Every structure is written in C-alpha cells, then in structure tokens.
Short mmCIF file of C-alpha atoms in Angstrom, two decimals:
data_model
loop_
_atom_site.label_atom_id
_atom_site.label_comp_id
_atom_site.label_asym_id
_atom_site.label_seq_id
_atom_site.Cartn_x
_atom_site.Cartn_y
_atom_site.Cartn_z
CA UNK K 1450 11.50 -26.12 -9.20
CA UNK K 1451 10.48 -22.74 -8.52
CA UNK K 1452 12.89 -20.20 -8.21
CA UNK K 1453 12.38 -17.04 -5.21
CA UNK K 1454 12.22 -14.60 -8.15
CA UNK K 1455 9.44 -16.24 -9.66
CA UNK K 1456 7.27 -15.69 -6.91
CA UNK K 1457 5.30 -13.00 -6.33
CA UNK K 1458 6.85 -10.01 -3.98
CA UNK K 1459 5.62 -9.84 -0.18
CA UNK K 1460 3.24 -7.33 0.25
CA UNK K 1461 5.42 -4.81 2.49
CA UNK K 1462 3.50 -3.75 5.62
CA UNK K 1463 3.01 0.05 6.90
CA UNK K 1464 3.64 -0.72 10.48
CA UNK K 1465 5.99 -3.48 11.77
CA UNK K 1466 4.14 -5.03 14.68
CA UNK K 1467 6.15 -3.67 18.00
CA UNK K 1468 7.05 -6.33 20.64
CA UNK K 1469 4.76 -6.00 23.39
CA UNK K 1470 6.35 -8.58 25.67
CA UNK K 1471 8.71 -5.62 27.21
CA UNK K 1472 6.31 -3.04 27.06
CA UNK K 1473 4.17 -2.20 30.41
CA UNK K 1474 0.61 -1.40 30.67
CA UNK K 1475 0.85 2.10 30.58
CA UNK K 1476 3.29 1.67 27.38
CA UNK K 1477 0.54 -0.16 25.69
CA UNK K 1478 -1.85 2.16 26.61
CA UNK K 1479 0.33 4.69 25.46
CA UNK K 1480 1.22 2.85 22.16
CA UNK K 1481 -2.37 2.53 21.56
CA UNK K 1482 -3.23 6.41 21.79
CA UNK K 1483 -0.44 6.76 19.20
CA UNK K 1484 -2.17 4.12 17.04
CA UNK K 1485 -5.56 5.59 17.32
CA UNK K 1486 -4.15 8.82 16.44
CA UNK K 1487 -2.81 7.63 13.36
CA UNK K 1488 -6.11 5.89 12.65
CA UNK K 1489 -8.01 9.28 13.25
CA UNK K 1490 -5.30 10.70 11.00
CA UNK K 1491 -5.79 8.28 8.07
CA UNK K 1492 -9.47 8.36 8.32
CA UNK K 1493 -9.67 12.32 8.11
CA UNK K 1494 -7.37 11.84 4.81
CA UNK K 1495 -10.14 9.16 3.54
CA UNK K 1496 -12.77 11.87 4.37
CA UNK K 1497 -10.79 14.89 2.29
CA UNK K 1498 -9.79 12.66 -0.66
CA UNK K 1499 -13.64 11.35 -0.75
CA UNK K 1500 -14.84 14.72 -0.92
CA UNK K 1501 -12.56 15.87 -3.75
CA UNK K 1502 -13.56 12.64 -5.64
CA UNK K 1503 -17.16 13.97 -5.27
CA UNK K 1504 -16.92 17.55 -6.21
CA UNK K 1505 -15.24 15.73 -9.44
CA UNK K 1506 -17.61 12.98 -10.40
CA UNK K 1507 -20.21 15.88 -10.35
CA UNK K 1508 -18.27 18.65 -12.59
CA UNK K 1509 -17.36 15.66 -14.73
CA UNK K 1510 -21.07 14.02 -14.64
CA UNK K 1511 -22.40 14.31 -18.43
CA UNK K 1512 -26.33 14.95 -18.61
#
C-alpha cells in the first residue's frame, strides 16, 4: 500500500483556472486581454533569453 508521500509531487500550476460561470462577456473578454498580455509578456522574455543564449553559444563556440 502506497503511502501519499511516496508519490510523486503535483506539478503546481502558474495560473489557477478562474471561474467563468459568474463572469459576463465583457469580463471574459476582458480576462482574455489580460491573458494575452501576459502571453505577449512571456513570449518577449523567450525572445531576450534566446538571444543571450545565442550571443553565448557563439563567444563560447571552439573552432
């Protein structure tokens, strides 16, 4: 019998889904701007980091 510490921990999630069942359409449109900023956010970080990792592969790049 396994025992709750032997398994393996939940993976914790970023964003707790919000309940939509109160929320009006203009609140979900709303709600989804704020998503898609994030997104826009997150994917502008990718972009930065992605460069750095480039500009360091190539100083590090042996001949």
């Amino acid at each position: 019998m396994a025992l709750e510490e032997d398994a393996p921990p939940l993976k914790r999630r970023r964003l707790e889904p919000l309940l939509l069942d109160s929320l009006g359409i203009e609140e979900l449109r709303a709600y989804i701007s704020e998503l898609q900023a994030e997104i826009a956010r997150v994917e502008l970080d990718i972009t930065r980091k992605s460069s750095h990792r480039s500009a360091a592969d190539a100083f590090f790049k042996r001949p």
